[in-house]
Short mmCIF file of C-alpha atoms in Angstrom, two decimals:
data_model
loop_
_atom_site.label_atom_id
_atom_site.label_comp_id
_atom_site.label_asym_id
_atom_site.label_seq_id
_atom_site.Cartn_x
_atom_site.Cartn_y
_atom_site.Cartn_z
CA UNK A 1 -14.51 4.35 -15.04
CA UNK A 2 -12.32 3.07 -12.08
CA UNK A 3 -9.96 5.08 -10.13
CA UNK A 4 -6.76 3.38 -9.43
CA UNK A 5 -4.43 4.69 -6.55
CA UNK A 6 -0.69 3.37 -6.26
CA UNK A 7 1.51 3.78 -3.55
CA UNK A 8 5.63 3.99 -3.67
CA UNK A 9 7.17 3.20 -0.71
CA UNK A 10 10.70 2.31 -2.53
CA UNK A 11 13.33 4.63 -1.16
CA UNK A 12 15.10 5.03 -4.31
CA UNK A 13 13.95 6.67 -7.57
CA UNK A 14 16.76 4.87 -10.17
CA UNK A 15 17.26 1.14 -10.51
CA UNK A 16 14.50 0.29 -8.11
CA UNK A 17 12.67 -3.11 -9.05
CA UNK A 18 8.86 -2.40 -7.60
CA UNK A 19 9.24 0.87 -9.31
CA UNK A 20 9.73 -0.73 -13.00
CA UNK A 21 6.74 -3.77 -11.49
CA UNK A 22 4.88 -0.24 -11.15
CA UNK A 23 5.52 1.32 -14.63
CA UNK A 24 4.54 -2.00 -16.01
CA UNK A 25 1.23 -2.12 -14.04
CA UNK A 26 0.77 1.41 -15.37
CA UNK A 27 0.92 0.91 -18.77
CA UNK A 28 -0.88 -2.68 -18.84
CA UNK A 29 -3.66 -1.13 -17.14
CA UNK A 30 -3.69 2.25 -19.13
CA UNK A 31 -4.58 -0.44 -22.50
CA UNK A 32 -7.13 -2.13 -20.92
CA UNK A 33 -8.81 0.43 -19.31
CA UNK A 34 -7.81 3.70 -21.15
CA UNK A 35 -10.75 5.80 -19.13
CA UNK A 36 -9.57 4.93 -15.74
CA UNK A 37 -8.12 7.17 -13.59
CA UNK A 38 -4.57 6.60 -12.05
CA UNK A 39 -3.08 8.21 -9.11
CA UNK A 40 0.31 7.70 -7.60
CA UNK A 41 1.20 8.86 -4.65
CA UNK A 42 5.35 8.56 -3.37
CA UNK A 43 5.83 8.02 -0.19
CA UNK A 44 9.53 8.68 -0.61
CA UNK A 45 9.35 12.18 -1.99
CA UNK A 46 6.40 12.73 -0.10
CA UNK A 47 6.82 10.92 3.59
CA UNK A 48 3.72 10.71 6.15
CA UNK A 49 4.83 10.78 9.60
CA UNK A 50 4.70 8.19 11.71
CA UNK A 51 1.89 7.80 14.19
CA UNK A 52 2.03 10.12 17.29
CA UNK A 53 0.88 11.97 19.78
CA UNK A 54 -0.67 14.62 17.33
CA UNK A 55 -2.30 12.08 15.43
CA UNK A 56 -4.07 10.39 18.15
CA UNK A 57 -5.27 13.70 19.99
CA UNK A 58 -6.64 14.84 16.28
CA UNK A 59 -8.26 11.23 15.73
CA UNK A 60 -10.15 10.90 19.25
CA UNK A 61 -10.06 14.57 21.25
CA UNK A 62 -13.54 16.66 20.58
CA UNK A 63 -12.78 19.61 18.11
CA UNK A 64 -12.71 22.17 20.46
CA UNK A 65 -9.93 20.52 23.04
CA UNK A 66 -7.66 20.13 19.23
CA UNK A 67 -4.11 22.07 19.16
CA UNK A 68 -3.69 23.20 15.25
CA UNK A 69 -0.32 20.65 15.27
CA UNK A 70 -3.33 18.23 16.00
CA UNK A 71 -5.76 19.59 13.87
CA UNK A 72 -3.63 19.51 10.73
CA UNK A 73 -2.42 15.73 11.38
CA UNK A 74 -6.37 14.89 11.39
CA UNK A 75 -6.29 16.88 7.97
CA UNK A 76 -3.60 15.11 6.21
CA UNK A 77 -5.07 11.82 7.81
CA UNK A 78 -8.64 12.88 6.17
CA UNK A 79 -6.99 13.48 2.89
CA UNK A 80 -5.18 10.14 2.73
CA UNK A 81 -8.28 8.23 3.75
CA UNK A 82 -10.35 9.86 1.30
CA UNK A 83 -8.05 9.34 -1.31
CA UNK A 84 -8.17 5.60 -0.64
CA UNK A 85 -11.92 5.40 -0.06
CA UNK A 86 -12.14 6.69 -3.51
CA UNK A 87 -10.66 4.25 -5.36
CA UNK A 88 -11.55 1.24 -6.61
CA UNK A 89 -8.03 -0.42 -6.96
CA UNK A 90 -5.31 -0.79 -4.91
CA UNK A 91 -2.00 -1.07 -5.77
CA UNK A 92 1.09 -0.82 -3.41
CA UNK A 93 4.64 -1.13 -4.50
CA UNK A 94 6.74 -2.70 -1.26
CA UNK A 95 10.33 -3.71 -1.40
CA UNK A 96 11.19 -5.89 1.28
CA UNK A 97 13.47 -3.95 3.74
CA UNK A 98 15.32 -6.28 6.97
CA UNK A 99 12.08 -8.87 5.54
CA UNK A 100 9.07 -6.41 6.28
CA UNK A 101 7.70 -3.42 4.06
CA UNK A 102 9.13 -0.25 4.31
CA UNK A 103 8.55 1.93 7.07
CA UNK A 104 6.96 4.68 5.02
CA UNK A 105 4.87 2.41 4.04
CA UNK A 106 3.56 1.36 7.26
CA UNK A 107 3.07 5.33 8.43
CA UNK A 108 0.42 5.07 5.76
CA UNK A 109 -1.16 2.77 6.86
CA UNK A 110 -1.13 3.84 9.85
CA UNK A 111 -3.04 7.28 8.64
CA UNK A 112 -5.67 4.90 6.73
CA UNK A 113 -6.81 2.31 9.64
CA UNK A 114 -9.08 4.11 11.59
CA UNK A 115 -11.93 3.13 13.35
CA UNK A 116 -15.47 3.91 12.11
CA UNK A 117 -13.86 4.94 8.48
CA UNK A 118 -12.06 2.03 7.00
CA UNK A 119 -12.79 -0.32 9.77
CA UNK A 120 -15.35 -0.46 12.69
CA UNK A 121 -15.74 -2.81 15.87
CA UNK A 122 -18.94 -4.30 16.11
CA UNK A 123 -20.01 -7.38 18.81
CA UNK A 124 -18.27 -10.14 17.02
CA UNK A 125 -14.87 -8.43 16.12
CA UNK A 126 -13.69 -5.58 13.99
CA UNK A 127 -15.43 -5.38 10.44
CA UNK A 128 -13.76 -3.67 7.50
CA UNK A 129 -15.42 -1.19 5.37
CA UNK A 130 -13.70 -0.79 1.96
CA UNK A 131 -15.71 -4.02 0.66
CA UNK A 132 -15.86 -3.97 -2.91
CA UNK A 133 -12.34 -3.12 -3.62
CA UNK A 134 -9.24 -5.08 -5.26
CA UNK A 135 -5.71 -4.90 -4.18
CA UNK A 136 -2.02 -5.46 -5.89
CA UNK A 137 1.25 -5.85 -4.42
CA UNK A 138 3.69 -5.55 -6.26
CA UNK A 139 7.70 -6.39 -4.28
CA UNK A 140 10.97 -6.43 -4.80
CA UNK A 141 13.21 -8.93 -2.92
CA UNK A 142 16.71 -9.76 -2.55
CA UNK A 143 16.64 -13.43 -1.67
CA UNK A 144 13.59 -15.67 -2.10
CA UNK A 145 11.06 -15.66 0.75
CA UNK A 146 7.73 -16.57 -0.52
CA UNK A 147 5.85 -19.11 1.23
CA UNK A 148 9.30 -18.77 3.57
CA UNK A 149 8.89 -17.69 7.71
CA UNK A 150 11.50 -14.69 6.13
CA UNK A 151 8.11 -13.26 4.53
CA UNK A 152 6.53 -10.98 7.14
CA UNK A 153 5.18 -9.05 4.10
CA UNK A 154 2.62 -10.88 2.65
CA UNK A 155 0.84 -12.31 6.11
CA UNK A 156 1.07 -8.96 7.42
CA UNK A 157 -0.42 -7.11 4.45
CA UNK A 158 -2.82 -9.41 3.42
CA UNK A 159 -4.26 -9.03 7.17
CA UNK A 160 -4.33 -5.43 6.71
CA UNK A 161 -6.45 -5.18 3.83
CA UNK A 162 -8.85 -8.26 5.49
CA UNK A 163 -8.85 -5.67 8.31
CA UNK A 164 -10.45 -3.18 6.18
CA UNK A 165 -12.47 -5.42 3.97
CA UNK A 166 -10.23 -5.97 0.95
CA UNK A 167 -9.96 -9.42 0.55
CA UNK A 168 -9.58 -9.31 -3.48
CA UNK A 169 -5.57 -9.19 -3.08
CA UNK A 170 -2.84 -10.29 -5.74
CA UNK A 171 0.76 -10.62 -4.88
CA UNK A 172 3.24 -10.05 -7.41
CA UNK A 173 6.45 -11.15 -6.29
CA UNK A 174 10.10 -10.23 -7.99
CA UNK A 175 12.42 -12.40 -5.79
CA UNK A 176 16.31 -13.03 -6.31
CA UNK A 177 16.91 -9.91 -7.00
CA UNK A 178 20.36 -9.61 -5.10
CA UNK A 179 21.33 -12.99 -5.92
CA UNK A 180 22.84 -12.09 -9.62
CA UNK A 181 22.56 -14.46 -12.46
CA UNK A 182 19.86 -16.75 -13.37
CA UNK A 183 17.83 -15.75 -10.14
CA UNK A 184 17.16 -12.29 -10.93
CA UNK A 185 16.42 -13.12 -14.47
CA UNK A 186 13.65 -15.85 -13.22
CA UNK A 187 12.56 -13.31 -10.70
CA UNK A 188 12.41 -10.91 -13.05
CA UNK A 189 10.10 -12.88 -15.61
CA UNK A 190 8.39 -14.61 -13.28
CA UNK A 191 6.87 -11.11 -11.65
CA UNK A 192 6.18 -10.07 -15.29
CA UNK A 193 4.57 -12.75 -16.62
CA UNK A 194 2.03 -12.08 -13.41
CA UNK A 195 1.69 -8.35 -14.09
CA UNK A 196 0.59 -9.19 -18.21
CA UNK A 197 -2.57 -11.27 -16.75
CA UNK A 198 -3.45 -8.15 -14.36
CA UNK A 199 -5.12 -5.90 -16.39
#
């Protein structure tokens, strides 16, 4: 049995494209691998904060010098990192907001790259320490970008997860999306003929 986290980062709950790319994956991968466990976790009904002060003091001040405001940012920090170090698989759902990923979705990650749990520095550079793992990512775009100098998604998260020793990533793009007519049709099939080899 594999456990299989997702993350939402869409800001809407109706008519959002990554979130019907993520029902797909869902129910693919529920076929194939009926025993698996799948989490999802919604960064839109459930935000992280964004990195701060708090954070930091609860990531590198000794326990005793902690406030509880810091204390309790390590916690939910703990619990998201644990969460990913359990799975197996990967999957984040991104739609591409002013050409980037959401910024919920970069809060998380924020909570998840941390020195001497995901990643550590050693003499030759940083090594990551989630080897072993696969990755999806599945997005949503309004124009077409891939391949494009628009994309800052793809370089940036595929040098995330290489950051933390997840090099087994697949991009599922659904691109056109805001361009009407035979654009978000082809986008449409294009990202869904990806997600039925997936599983």
């Amino acid at each position: 049995m594999s456990r299989v986290l997702i993350i939402e980062s869409s800001a809407r709950q109706q008519d959002s494209v990554s979130r019907q790319l993520t029902q797909t994956f869902i129910n693919q991968w529920k076929a194939a691998h009926p025993a698996d466990e799948i989490s999802v976790r919604d960064l839109a009904i459930d935000p992280v904060p964004h990195l701060d002060a708090n954070l930091l003091g609860g990531w590198m001040k000794p326990v005793e010098q902690r406030s509880d405001i810091e204390n309790a940012s390590l916690e939910r920090s703990n619990q998201l990192t644990d969460q990913l170090l359990a799975a197996d698989v990967l999957v984040m759902a991104a739609p591409m907001y002013n050409f980037a990923i959401p910024s919920t979705l970069k809060a998380w990650l924020d909570h998840v790259l941390r020195a001497g749990v995901t990643f550590k520095y050693t003499p030759t550079g940083p090594q990551g320490l989630l080897t072993g793992k696969r990755a999806f990512v599945l997005t949503a775009r309004g124009g077409i970008h891939a391949g494009a100098s628009s994309d800052h998604q793809e370089p940036y998260l595929r040098q995330v997860m290489a950051f933390i020793g997840i090099h087994d990533v697949t991009f599922i793009h659904a691109e056109g999306m805001n361009l009407g007519g035979d654009f978000q049709e082809k986008g449409l099939n294009q990202a869904h003929a990806k997600l039925s080899q997936v599983a």
